GROMACS .gro file of N, CA, C and O in nm:
model
  548
    1MET      N    1   1.138  -0.549   0.427
    1MET     CA    2   1.040  -0.650   0.394
    1MET      C    3   1.085  -0.783   0.455
    1MET      O    4   1.198  -0.825   0.433
    2PRO      N    5   0.997  -0.847   0.529
    2PRO     CA    6   1.036  -0.978   0.585
    2PRO      C    7   1.067  -1.078   0.473
    2PRO      O    8   0.993  -1.090   0.376
    3ARG      N    9   1.179  -1.145   0.488
    3ARG     CA   10   1.222  -1.242   0.387
    3ARG      C   11   1.116  -1.350   0.365
    3ARG      O   12   1.091  -1.390   0.251
    4ALA      N   13   1.053  -1.396   0.472
    4ALA     CA   14   0.950  -1.500   0.459
    4ALA      C   15   0.834  -1.452   0.372
    4ALA      O   16   0.782  -1.529   0.290
    5ALA      N   17   0.793  -1.327   0.387
    5ALA     CA   18   0.683  -1.274   0.306
    5ALA      C   19   0.722  -1.272   0.159
    5ALA      O   20   0.641  -1.308   0.072
    6LEU      N   21   0.844  -1.232   0.130
    6LEU     CA   22   0.890  -1.228  -0.008
    6LEU      C   23   0.900  -1.368  -0.068
    6LEU      O   24   0.848  -1.395  -0.177
    7VAL      N   25   0.962  -1.460   0.004
    7VAL     CA   26   0.981  -1.597  -0.048
    7VAL      C   27   0.846  -1.665  -0.068
    7VAL      O   28   0.820  -1.725  -0.174
    8LEU      N   29   0.759  -1.656   0.031
    8LEU     CA   30   0.628  -1.721   0.018
    8LEU      C   31   0.542  -1.654  -0.090
    8LEU      O   32   0.469  -1.722  -0.162
    9GLY      N   33   0.553  -1.523  -0.100
    9GLY     CA   34   0.481  -1.454  -0.207
    9GLY      C   35   0.528  -1.499  -0.344
    9GLY      O   36   0.447  -1.525  -0.434
   10LEU      N   37   0.659  -1.512  -0.362
   10LEU     CA   38   0.714  -1.558  -0.490
   10LEU      C   39   0.672  -1.703  -0.518
   10LEU      O   40   0.638  -1.737  -0.632
   11LEU      N   41   0.674  -1.786  -0.417
   11LEU     CA   42   0.629  -1.925  -0.436
   11LEU      C   43   0.481  -1.931  -0.475
   11LEU      O   44   0.440  -2.017  -0.552
   12GLY      N   45   0.404  -1.838  -0.421
   12GLY     CA   46   0.262  -1.832  -0.456
   12GLY      C   47   0.237  -1.797  -0.601
   12GLY      O   48   0.128  -1.820  -0.654
   13LEU      N   49   0.338  -1.742  -0.668
   13LEU     CA   50   0.325  -1.710  -0.811
   13LEU      C   51   0.340  -1.833  -0.900
   13LEU      O   52   0.295  -1.831  -1.015
   14VAL      N   53   0.401  -1.937  -0.849
   14VAL     CA   54   0.431  -2.054  -0.932
   14VAL      C   55   0.307  -2.110  -1.002
   14VAL      O   56   0.308  -2.130  -1.123
   15PRO      N   57   0.195  -2.134  -0.930
   15PRO     CA   58   0.077  -2.185  -1.001
   15PRO      C   59   0.024  -2.087  -1.106
   15PRO      O   60  -0.020  -2.130  -1.214
   16PHE      N   61   0.028  -1.956  -1.078
   16PHE     CA   62  -0.019  -1.859  -1.178
   16PHE      C   63   0.064  -1.871  -1.305
   16PHE      O   64   0.010  -1.874  -1.416
   17VAL      N   65   0.196  -1.875  -1.290
   17VAL     CA   66   0.285  -1.884  -1.405
   17VAL      C   67   0.265  -2.017  -1.477
   17VAL      O   68   0.258  -2.022  -1.601
   18ALA      N   69   0.253  -2.125  -1.401
   18ALA     CA   70   0.236  -2.257  -1.462
   18ALA      C   71   0.105  -2.267  -1.541
   18ALA      O   72   0.104  -2.320  -1.654
   19PHE      N   73  -0.004  -2.217  -1.483
   19PHE     CA   74  -0.131  -2.223  -1.556
   19PHE      C   75  -0.128  -2.135  -1.680
   19PHE      O   76  -0.179  -2.173  -1.785
   20ALA      N   77  -0.069  -2.016  -1.669
   20ALA     CA   78  -0.059  -1.928  -1.786
   20ALA      C   79   0.023  -1.994  -1.896
   20ALA      O   80  -0.014  -1.990  -2.014
   21ALA      N   81   0.133  -2.056  -1.858
   21ALA     CA   82   0.217  -2.126  -1.957
   21ALA      C   83   0.141  -2.241  -2.021
   21ALA      O   84   0.149  -2.263  -2.142
   22ALA      N   85   0.064  -2.313  -1.940
   22ALA     CA   86  -0.014  -2.425  -1.994
   22ALA      C   87  -0.121  -2.376  -2.091
   22ALA      O   88  -0.146  -2.440  -2.194
   23VAL      N   89  -0.186  -2.265  -2.058
   23VAL     CA   90  -0.286  -2.210  -2.150
   23VAL      C   91  -0.222  -2.172  -2.283
   23VAL      O   92  -0.274  -2.201  -2.390
   24ARG      N   93  -0.107  -2.108  -2.277
   24ARG     CA   94  -0.042  -2.057  -2.398
   24ARG      C   95   0.022  -2.168  -2.481
   24ARG      O   96   0.029  -2.158  -2.603
   25THR      N   97   0.071  -2.274  -2.415
   25THR     CA   98   0.145  -2.377  -2.488
   25THR      C   99   0.067  -2.507  -2.509
   25THR      O  100   0.100  -2.583  -2.599
   26GLY      N  101  -0.029  -2.534  -2.423
   26GLY     CA  102  -0.102  -2.660  -2.431
   26GLY      C  103  -0.023  -2.778  -2.376
   26GLY      O  104  -0.069  -2.891  -2.379
   27LEU      N  105   0.096  -2.752  -2.323
   27LEU     CA  106   0.175  -2.858  -2.263
   27LEU      C  107   0.120  -2.890  -2.125
   27LEU      O  108   0.069  -2.803  -2.055
   28VAL      N  109   0.129  -3.010  -2.083
   28VAL     CA  110   0.089  -3.062  -1.952
   28VAL      C  111  -0.063  -3.069  -1.938
   28VAL      O  112  -0.117  -3.172  -1.902
   29LEU      N  113  -0.134  -2.959  -1.967
   29LEU     CA  114  -0.280  -2.955  -1.959
   29LEU      C  115  -0.337  -2.893  -2.084
   29LEU      O  116  -0.277  -2.800  -2.140
   30PRO      N  117  -0.456  -2.937  -2.126
   30PRO     CA  118  -0.523  -2.864  -2.233
   30PRO      C  119  -0.557  -2.722  -2.184
   30PRO      O  120  -0.577  -2.699  -2.065
   31ALA      N  121  -0.562  -2.627  -2.277
   31ALA     CA  122  -0.584  -2.487  -2.242
   31ALA      C  123  -0.709  -2.466  -2.159
   31ALA      O  124  -0.707  -2.389  -2.061
   32ASP      N  125  -0.818  -2.534  -2.191
   32ASP     CA  126  -0.942  -2.515  -2.115
   32ASP      C  127  -0.926  -2.558  -1.969
   32ASP      O  128  -0.975  -2.492  -1.879
   33GLN      N  129  -0.859  -2.670  -1.948
   33GLN     CA  130  -0.836  -2.716  -1.811
   33GLN      C  131  -0.740  -2.623  -1.737
   33GLN      O  132  -0.758  -2.598  -1.618
   34ALA      N  133  -0.641  -2.573  -1.806
   34ALA     CA  134  -0.547  -2.480  -1.743
   34ALA      C  135  -0.618  -2.350  -1.704
   34ALA      O  136  -0.590  -2.293  -1.597
   35ARG      N  137  -0.710  -2.304  -1.788
   35ARG     CA  138  -0.789  -2.184  -1.753
   35ARG      C  139  -0.870  -2.207  -1.627
   35ARG      O  140  -0.876  -2.122  -1.539
   36ILE      N  141  -0.933  -2.323  -1.618
   36ILE     CA  142  -1.012  -2.354  -1.498
   36ILE      C  143  -0.922  -2.360  -1.376
   36ILE      O  144  -0.956  -2.307  -1.270
   37GLY      N  145  -0.805  -2.421  -1.390
   37GLY     CA  146  -0.710  -2.423  -1.278
   37GLY      C  147  -0.670  -2.283  -1.237
   37GLY      O  148  -0.662  -2.251  -1.117
   38ALA      N  149  -0.645  -2.195  -1.335
   38ALA     CA  150  -0.607  -2.057  -1.305
   38ALA      C  151  -0.721  -1.984  -1.234
   38ALA      O  152  -0.698  -1.907  -1.139
   39VAL      N  153  -0.843  -2.008  -1.278
   39VAL     CA  154  -0.959  -1.946  -1.211
   39VAL      C  155  -0.967  -1.992  -1.067
   39VAL      O  156  -0.979  -1.910  -0.974
   40LEU      N  157  -0.960  -2.121  -1.046
   40LEU     CA  158  -0.973  -2.174  -0.909
   40LEU      C  159  -0.862  -2.124  -0.819
   40LEU      O  160  -0.886  -2.084  -0.704
   41TYR      N  161  -0.740  -2.123  -0.868
   41TYR     CA  162  -0.630  -2.072  -0.787
   41TYR      C  163  -0.645  -1.923  -0.763
   41TYR      O  164  -0.622  -1.873  -0.652
   42GLY      N  165  -0.686  -1.849  -0.866
   42GLY     CA  166  -0.710  -1.706  -0.850
   42GLY      C  167  -0.817  -1.676  -0.747
   42GLY      O  168  -0.804  -1.582  -0.667
   43VAL      N  169  -0.923  -1.756  -0.745
   43VAL     CA  170  -1.030  -1.740  -0.645
   43VAL      C  171  -0.973  -1.757  -0.504
   43VAL      O  172  -1.000  -1.678  -0.414
   44VAL      N  173  -0.895  -1.861  -0.486
   44VAL     CA  174  -0.836  -1.888  -0.354
   44VAL      C  175  -0.745  -1.774  -0.312
   44VAL      O  176  -0.754  -1.722  -0.199
   45ILE      N  177  -0.658  -1.730  -0.400
   45ILE     CA  178  -0.559  -1.628  -0.363
   45ILE      C  179  -0.624  -1.491  -0.345
   45ILE      O  180  -0.588  -1.417  -0.252
   46LEU      N  181  -0.720  -1.454  -0.429
   46LEU     CA  182  -0.787  -1.326  -0.409
   46LEU      C  183  -0.862  -1.325  -0.275
   46LEU      O  184  -0.858  -1.226  -0.202
   47SER      N  185  -0.923  -1.437  -0.240
   47SER     CA  186  -0.990  -1.448  -0.110
   47SER      C  187  -0.888  -1.436   0.004
   47SER      O  188  -0.913  -1.368   0.104
   48PHE      N  189  -0.775  -1.501  -0.013
   48PHE     CA  190  -0.668  -1.494   0.086
   48PHE      C  191  -0.620  -1.350   0.104
   48PHE      O  192  -0.597  -1.305   0.217
   49MET      N  193  -0.604  -1.279  -0.007
   49MET     CA  194  -0.556  -1.141   0.001
   49MET      C  195  -0.657  -1.051   0.072
   49MET      O  196  -0.619  -0.960   0.145
   50GLY      N  197  -0.784  -1.077   0.052
   50GLY     CA  198  -0.885  -1.006   0.130
   50GLY      C  199  -0.871  -1.037   0.277
   50GLY      O  200  -0.885  -0.949   0.363
   51GLY      N  201  -0.839  -1.162   0.307
   51GLY     CA  202  -0.817  -1.202   0.445
   51GLY      C  203  -0.700  -1.129   0.510
   51GLY      O  204  -0.701  -1.103   0.630
   52ALA      N  205  -0.601  -1.093   0.429
   52ALA     CA  206  -0.489  -1.014   0.483
   52ALA      C  207  -0.541  -0.879   0.533
   52ALA      O  208  -0.499  -0.830   0.640
   53GLN      N  209  -0.634  -0.821   0.461
   53GLN     CA  210  -0.693  -0.695   0.506
   53GLN      C  211  -0.778  -0.715   0.632
   53GLN      O  212  -0.784  -0.629   0.718
   54TRP      N  213  -0.843  -0.829   0.644
   54TRP     CA  214  -0.919  -0.861   0.767
   54TRP      C  215  -0.823  -0.863   0.885
   54TRP      O  216  -0.852  -0.810   0.992
   55GLY      N  217  -0.707  -0.924   0.864
   55GLY     CA  218  -0.606  -0.930   0.970
   55GLY      C  219  -0.559  -0.791   1.010
   55GLY      O  220  -0.544  -0.762   1.130
   56LEU      N  221  -0.536  -0.704   0.913
   56LEU     CA  222  -0.498  -0.567   0.945
   56LEU      C  223  -0.609  -0.496   1.021
   56LEU      O  224  -0.584  -0.421   1.116
   57ALA      N  225  -0.733  -0.519   0.982
   57ALA     CA  226  -0.847  -0.455   1.048
   57ALA      C  227  -0.860  -0.501   1.193
   57ALA      O  228  -0.883  -0.419   1.283
   58THR      N  229  -0.844  -0.630   1.215
   58THR     CA  230  -0.861  -0.680   1.352
   58THR      C  231  -0.745  -0.639   1.442
   58THR      O  232  -0.760  -0.632   1.564
   59ALA      N  233  -0.629  -0.611   1.382
   59ALA     CA  234  -0.513  -0.568   1.462
   59ALA      C  235  -0.517  -0.420   1.495
   59ALA      O  236  -0.443  -0.375   1.583
   60ALA      N  237  -0.601  -0.345   1.426
   60ALA     CA  238  -0.607  -0.200   1.449
   60ALA      C  239  -0.671  -0.170   1.585
   60ALA      O  240  -0.765  -0.238   1.627
   61PRO      N  241  -0.619  -0.069   1.655
   61PRO     CA  242  -0.677  -0.033   1.785
   61PRO      C  243  -0.824   0.009   1.774
   61PRO      O  244  -0.904  -0.021   1.861
   62ARG      N  245  -0.857   0.078   1.666
   62ARG     CA  246  -0.995   0.121   1.641
   62ARG      C  247  -1.032   0.085   1.497
   62ARG      O  248  -1.030   0.170   1.408
   63PRO      N  249  -1.067  -0.041   1.474
   63PRO     CA  250  -1.096  -0.081   1.336
   63PRO      C  251  -1.219  -0.008   1.281
   63PRO      O  252  -1.317   0.012   1.353
   64ARG      N  253  -1.210   0.031   1.158
   64ARG     CA  254  -1.321   0.098   1.090
   64ARG      C  255  -1.404  -0.006   1.016
   64ARG      O  256  -1.349  -0.102   0.960
   65PRO      N  257  -1.536   0.014   1.011
   65PRO     CA  258  -1.620  -0.080   0.935
   65PRO      C  259  -1.574  -0.095   0.790
   65PRO      O  260  -1.581  -0.203   0.733
   66ARG      N  261  -1.524   0.014   0.730
   66ARG     CA  262  -1.473   0.009   0.592
   66ARG      C  263  -1.372  -0.102   0.575
   66ARG      O  264  -1.373  -0.175   0.476
   67ALA      N  265  -1.285  -0.117   0.672
   67ALA     CA  266  -1.178  -0.217   0.661
   67ALA      C  267  -1.234  -0.358   0.656
   67ALA      O  268  -1.186  -0.442   0.578
   68PHE      N  269  -1.337  -0.385   0.735
   68PHE     CA  270  -1.397  -0.519   0.732
   68PHE      C  271  -1.475  -0.542   0.603
   68PHE      O  272  -1.471  -0.651   0.546
   69ILE      N  273  -1.543  -0.439   0.557
   69ILE     CA  274  -1.619  -0.452   0.432
   69ILE      C  275  -1.525  -0.481   0.315
   69ILE      O  276  -1.548  -0.573   0.236
   70VAL      N  277  -1.419  -0.403   0.307
   70VAL     CA  278  -1.323  -0.423   0.197
   70VAL      C  279  -1.256  -0.559   0.208
   70VAL      O  280  -1.225  -0.622   0.108
   71SER      N  281  -1.237  -0.608   0.329
   71SER     CA  282  -1.168  -0.735   0.344
   71SER      C  283  -1.250  -0.855   0.297
   71SER      O  284  -1.192  -0.956   0.257
   72VAL      N  285  -1.383  -0.845   0.299
   72VAL     CA  286  -1.465  -0.957   0.251
   72VAL      C  287  -1.504  -0.942   0.104
   72VAL      O  288  -1.541  -1.040   0.039
   73ALA      N  289  -1.495  -0.821   0.050
   73ALA     CA  290  -1.533  -0.797  -0.089
   73ALA      C  291  -1.455  -0.884  -0.189
   73ALA      O  292  -1.515  -0.938  -0.283
   74PRO      N  293  -1.323  -0.902  -0.171
   74PRO     CA  294  -1.252  -0.987  -0.268
   74PRO      C  295  -1.303  -1.131  -0.273
   74PRO      O  296  -1.314  -1.190  -0.381
   75ALA      N  297  -1.338  -1.187  -0.159
   75ALA     CA  298  -1.389  -1.324  -0.157
   75ALA      C  299  -1.525  -1.332  -0.228
   75ALA      O  300  -1.552  -1.428  -0.301
   76LEU      N  301  -1.608  -1.231  -0.208
   76LEU     CA  302  -1.739  -1.231  -0.275
   76LEU      C  303  -1.724  -1.215  -0.426
   76LEU      O  304  -1.793  -1.282  -0.503
   77LEU      N  305  -1.634  -1.127  -0.467
   77LEU     CA  306  -1.607  -1.109  -0.610
   77LEU      C  307  -1.551  -1.238  -0.669
   77LEU      O  308  -1.593  -1.282  -0.777
   78ALA      N  309  -1.458  -1.300  -0.598
   78ALA     CA  310  -1.398  -1.424  -0.646
   78ALA      C  311  -1.503  -1.534  -0.660
   78ALA      O  312  -1.507  -1.606  -0.759
   79TRP      N  313  -1.588  -1.545  -0.561
   79TRP     CA  314  -1.695  -1.645  -0.564
   79TRP      C  315  -1.788  -1.620  -0.683
   79TRP      O  316  -1.823  -1.712  -0.756
   80ALA      N  317  -1.825  -1.495  -0.705
   80ALA     CA  318  -1.913  -1.461  -0.817
   80ALA      C  319  -1.847  -1.495  -0.950
   80ALA      O  320  -1.916  -1.532  -1.046
   81SER      N  321  -1.715  -1.485  -0.957
   81SER     CA  322  -1.646  -1.513  -1.083
   81SER      C  323  -1.662  -1.659  -1.124
   81SER      O  324  -1.650  -1.691  -1.242
   82LEU      N  325  -1.694  -1.745  -1.030
   82LEU     CA  326  -1.710  -1.887  -1.062
   82LEU      C  327  -1.834  -1.914  -1.147
   82LEU      O  328  -1.846  -2.020  -1.208
   83ALA      N  329  -1.925  -1.818  -1.152
   83ALA     CA  330  -2.047  -1.834  -1.231
   83ALA      C  331  -2.026  -1.797  -1.378
   83ALA      O  332  -2.116  -1.813  -1.459
   84LEU      N  333  -1.908  -1.749  -1.411
   84LEU     CA  334  -1.880  -1.701  -1.546
   84LEU      C  335  -1.798  -1.801  -1.626
   84LEU      O  336  -1.737  -1.892  -1.570
   85ASP      N  337  -1.794  -1.778  -1.755
   85ASP     CA  338  -1.703  -1.850  -1.843
   85ASP      C  339  -1.561  -1.827  -1.792
   85ASP      O  340  -1.530  -1.720  -1.737
   86ALA      N  341  -1.473  -1.923  -1.807
   86ALA     CA  342  -1.338  -1.914  -1.752
   86ALA      C  343  -1.264  -1.789  -1.799
   86ALA      O  344  -1.196  -1.723  -1.720
   87ARG      N  345  -1.277  -1.753  -1.925
   87ARG     CA  346  -1.208  -1.634  -1.974
   87ARG      C  347  -1.258  -1.508  -1.905
   87ARG      O  348  -1.180  -1.422  -1.865
   88LEU      N  349  -1.390  -1.497  -1.890
   88LEU     CA  350  -1.446  -1.381  -1.820
   88LEU      C  351  -1.408  -1.383  -1.673
   88LEU      O  352  -1.382  -1.277  -1.613
   89SER      N  353  -1.405  -1.499  -1.614
   89SER     CA  354  -1.363  -1.512  -1.474
   89SER      C  355  -1.222  -1.459  -1.455
   89SER      O  356  -1.194  -1.386  -1.360
   90LEU      N  357  -1.133  -1.495  -1.547
   90LEU     CA  358  -0.995  -1.449  -1.537
   90LEU      C  359  -0.986  -1.297  -1.548
   90LEU      O  360  -0.908  -1.233  -1.477
   91LEU      N  361  -1.068  -1.238  -1.634
   91LEU     CA  362  -1.070  -1.093  -1.645
   91LEU      C  363  -1.125  -1.028  -1.519
   91LEU      O  364  -1.070  -0.927  -1.471
   92LEU      N  365  -1.232  -1.085  -1.464
   92LEU     CA  366  -1.288  -1.031  -1.340
   92LEU      C  367  -1.189  -1.043  -1.225
   92LEU      O  368  -1.172  -0.950  -1.146
   93LEU      N  369  -1.122  -1.157  -1.216
   93LEU     CA  370  -1.022  -1.175  -1.111
   93LEU      C  371  -0.907  -1.075  -1.128
   93LEU      O  372  -0.859  -1.020  -1.029
   94THR      N  373  -0.866  -1.049  -1.251
   94THR     CA  374  -0.762  -0.949  -1.275
   94THR      C  375  -0.805  -0.814  -1.220
   94THR      O  376  -0.728  -0.746  -1.151
   95GLY      N  377  -0.928  -0.777  -1.248
   95GLY     CA  378  -0.981  -0.652  -1.195
   95GLY      C  379  -0.986  -0.652  -1.044
   95GLY      O  380  -0.957  -0.550  -0.979
   96GLY      N  381  -1.022  -0.765  -0.986
   96GLY     CA  382  -1.026  -0.776  -0.840
   96GLY      C  383  -0.889  -0.759  -0.777
   96GLY      O  384  -0.873  -0.687  -0.678
   97PHE      N  385  -0.790  -0.822  -0.837
   97PHE     CA  386  -0.652  -0.807  -0.786
   97PHE      C  387  -0.605  -0.663  -0.800
   97PHE      O  388  -0.540  -0.609  -0.710
   98ALA      N  389  -0.637  -0.599  -0.912
   98ALA     CA  390  -0.596  -0.459  -0.933
   98ALA      C  391  -0.664  -0.366  -0.833
   98ALA      O  392  -0.601  -0.277  -0.775
   99ALA      N  393  -0.794  -0.387  -0.811
   99ALA     CA  394  -0.867  -0.303  -0.716
   99ALA      C  395  -0.814  -0.321  -0.574
   99ALA      O  396  -0.797  -0.224  -0.500
  100LEU      N  397  -0.786  -0.446  -0.538
  100LEU     CA  398  -0.734  -0.470  -0.404
  100LEU      C  399  -0.594  -0.412  -0.389
  100LEU      O  400  -0.560  -0.359  -0.282
  101LEU      N  401  -0.516  -0.417  -0.494
  101LEU     CA  402  -0.383  -0.354  -0.490
  101LEU      C  403  -0.398  -0.204  -0.463
  101LEU      O  404  -0.326  -0.149  -0.379
  102ALA      N  405  -0.489  -0.140  -0.532
  102ALA     CA  406  -0.510   0.004  -0.511
  102ALA      C  407  -0.547   0.032  -0.366
  102ALA      O  408  -0.495   0.125  -0.303
  103TYR      N  409  -0.635  -0.051  -0.311
  103TYR     CA  410  -0.674  -0.033  -0.170
  103TYR      C  411  -0.556  -0.062  -0.077
  103TYR      O  412  -0.532   0.011   0.020
  104ASP      N  413  -0.481  -0.167  -0.106
  104ASP     CA  414  -0.365  -0.200  -0.023
  104ASP      C  415  -0.265  -0.084  -0.021
  104ASP      O  416  -0.210  -0.051   0.084
  105LEU      N  417  -0.241  -0.025  -0.137
  105LEU     CA  418  -0.148   0.088  -0.143
  105LEU      C  419  -0.202   0.207  -0.063
  105LEU      O  420  -0.126   0.278   0.003
  106TRP      N  421  -0.333   0.226  -0.067
  106TRP     CA  422  -0.396   0.332   0.011
  106TRP      C  423  -0.375   0.306   0.160
  106TRP      O  424  -0.344   0.397   0.236
  107THR      N  425  -0.392   0.180   0.203
  107THR     CA  426  -0.374   0.149   0.346
  107THR      C  427  -0.230   0.171   0.389
  107THR      O  428  -0.205   0.213   0.503
  108VAL      N  429  -0.135   0.147   0.299
  108VAL     CA  430   0.005   0.175   0.331
  108VAL      C  431   0.023   0.326   0.352
  108VAL      O  432   0.084   0.369   0.450
  109ARG      N  433  -0.032   0.406   0.259
  109ARG     CA  434  -0.020   0.553   0.272
  109ARG      C  435  -0.087   0.605   0.399
  109ARG      O  436  -0.043   0.705   0.456
  110GLN      N  437  -0.193   0.538   0.443
  110GLN     CA  438  -0.265   0.580   0.564
  110GLN      C  439  -0.198   0.530   0.691
  110GLN      O  440  -0.243   0.561   0.801
  111GLY      N  441  -0.095   0.449   0.677
  111GLY     CA  442  -0.027   0.393   0.794
  111GLY      C  443  -0.101   0.274   0.853
  111GLY      O  444  -0.070   0.232   0.964
  112GLU      N  445  -0.196   0.217   0.780
  112GLU     CA  446  -0.272   0.102   0.828
  112GLU      C  447  -0.205  -0.031   0.793
  112GLU      O  448  -0.245  -0.136   0.844
  113ALA      N  449  -0.109  -0.026   0.704
  113ALA     CA  450  -0.033  -0.145   0.664
  113ALA      C  451   0.115  -0.107   0.667
  113ALA      O  452   0.149   0.010   0.652
  114PRO      N  453   0.203  -0.204   0.689
  114PRO     CA  454   0.346  -0.173   0.695
  114PRO      C  455   0.397  -0.116   0.562
  114PRO      O  456   0.347  -0.152   0.456
  115PRO      N  457   0.498  -0.030   0.568
  115PRO     CA  458   0.550   0.033   0.446
  115PRO      C  459   0.597  -0.066   0.339
  115PRO      O  460   0.582  -0.040   0.220
  116TRP      N  461   0.653  -0.177   0.378
  116TRP     CA  462   0.704  -0.275   0.282
  116TRP      C  463   0.592  -0.347   0.207
  116TRP      O  464   0.613  -0.403   0.099
  117TYR      N  465   0.471  -0.348   0.263
  117TYR     CA  466   0.360  -0.424   0.206
  117TYR      C  467   0.326  -0.377   0.065
  117TYR      O  468   0.298  -0.459  -0.023
  118GLY      N  469   0.330  -0.248   0.043
  118GLY     CA  470   0.298  -0.196  -0.089
  118GLY      C  471   0.398  -0.242  -0.195
  118GLY      O  472   0.359  -0.281  -0.306
  119ARG      N  473   0.525  -0.240  -0.162
  119ARG     CA  474   0.628  -0.285  -0.257
  119ARG      C  475   0.607  -0.433  -0.292
  119ARG      O  476   0.618  -0.472  -0.409
  120LEU      N  477   0.579  -0.512  -0.191
  120LEU     CA  478   0.556  -0.654  -0.214
  120LEU      C  479   0.435  -0.675  -0.304
  120LEU      O  480   0.441  -0.750  -0.402
  121ARG      N  481   0.326  -0.606  -0.273
  121ARG     CA  482   0.202  -0.625  -0.348
  121ARG      C  483   0.214  -0.579  -0.492
  121ARG      O  484   0.157  -0.641  -0.582
  122ILE      N  485   0.286  -0.470  -0.518
  122ILE     CA  486   0.299  -0.422  -0.656
  122ILE      C  487   0.366  -0.529  -0.742
  122ILE      O  488   0.316  -0.563  -0.851
  123GLY      N  489   0.476  -0.583  -0.696
  123GLY     CA  490   0.547  -0.684  -0.774
  123GLY      C  491   0.466  -0.810  -0.795
  123GLY      O  492   0.453  -0.861  -0.908
  124LEU      N  493   0.409  -0.861  -0.688
  124LEU     CA  494   0.333  -0.985  -0.698
  124LEU      C  495   0.208  -0.967  -0.784
  124LEU      O  496   0.176  -1.051  -0.868
  125THR      N  497   0.137  -0.858  -0.762
  125THR     CA  498   0.014  -0.835  -0.837
  125THR      C  499   0.042  -0.813  -0.986
  125THR      O  500  -0.037  -0.855  -1.070
  126GLY      N  501   0.155  -0.752  -1.017
  126GLY     CA  502   0.191  -0.736  -1.158
  126GLY      C  503   0.205  -0.870  -1.228
  126GLY      O  504   0.153  -0.889  -1.339
  127VAL      N  505   0.271  -0.964  -1.163
  127VAL     CA  506   0.288  -1.097  -1.222
  127VAL      C  507   0.154  -1.169  -1.228
  127VAL      O  508   0.119  -1.230  -1.331
  128VAL      N  509   0.076  -1.162  -1.121
  128VAL     CA  510  -0.055  -1.227  -1.118
  128VAL      C  511  -0.143  -1.174  -1.232
  128VAL      O  512  -0.204  -1.251  -1.307
  129ALA      N  513  -0.151  -1.042  -1.245
  129ALA     CA  514  -0.236  -0.982  -1.350
  129ALA      C  515  -0.188  -1.025  -1.488
  129ALA      O  516  -0.270  -1.059  -1.575
  130ALA      N  517  -0.059  -1.025  -1.512
  130ALA     CA  518  -0.007  -1.067  -1.642
  130ALA      C  519  -0.044  -1.213  -1.672
  130ALA      O  520  -0.084  -1.246  -1.784
  131CYS      N  521  -0.034  -1.298  -1.572
  131CYS     CA  522  -0.067  -1.439  -1.591
  131CYS      C  523  -0.215  -1.460  -1.615
  131CYS      O  524  -0.255  -1.538  -1.703
  132LEU      N  525  -0.298  -1.391  -1.538
  132LEU     CA  526  -0.443  -1.405  -1.557
  132LEU      C  527  -0.485  -1.353  -1.694
  132LEU      O  528  -0.569  -1.415  -1.762
  133LEU      N  529  -0.428  -1.241  -1.735
  133LEU     CA  530  -0.459  -1.188  -1.868
  133LEU      C  531  -0.411  -1.281  -1.978
  133LEU      O  532  -0.480  -1.300  -2.080
  134ALA      N  533  -0.293  -1.340  -1.959
  134ALA     CA  534  -0.242  -1.435  -2.059
  134ALA      C  535  -0.335  -1.554  -2.071
  134ALA      O  536  -0.355  -1.608  -2.181
  135GLY      N  537  -0.394  -1.595  -1.962
  135GLY     CA  538  -0.488  -1.707  -1.966
  135GLY      C  539  -0.621  -1.670  -2.027
  135GLY      O  540  -0.690  -1.753  -2.086
  136ALA      N  541  -0.658  -1.542  -2.013
  136ALA     CA  542  -0.789  -1.499  -2.064
  136ALA      C  543  -0.788  -1.468  -2.212
  136ALA      O  544  -0.889  -1.485  -2.281
  137LEU      N  545  -0.674  -1.422  -2.261
  137LEU     CA  546  -0.669  -1.373  -2.401
  137LEU      C  547  -0.617  -1.478  -2.498
  137LEU      O  548  -0.559  -1.574  -2.466
   0.00000   0.00000   0.00000
């Protein structure tokens, strides 16, 4: 696994952890504002993760339409989550991250993504899901 991918992935968890802590403790931000921050950051990161699949699709010698469709679905789901109450948005985003993780792991098994990518995504997505759920519940 490239060190830069691991370090940047871990740094990307900081806002998720901070917003979850703020929701649970009320320190720094009121819980409602922290939930909104978590939703907005979750929307950005879920869209970004879909973009990673777009990158894999464009790098493939023979990209399949499925790959492009799946790569834009997270951004559409994330955008739709903005129309919901913050708690429901956090739950929908959790589902989006979980679904994309399942697809990412499938692409690793198919040889469409590097072998290390699945290991990275499992760890990061576990923390993201726990933080989003902590903010929603």
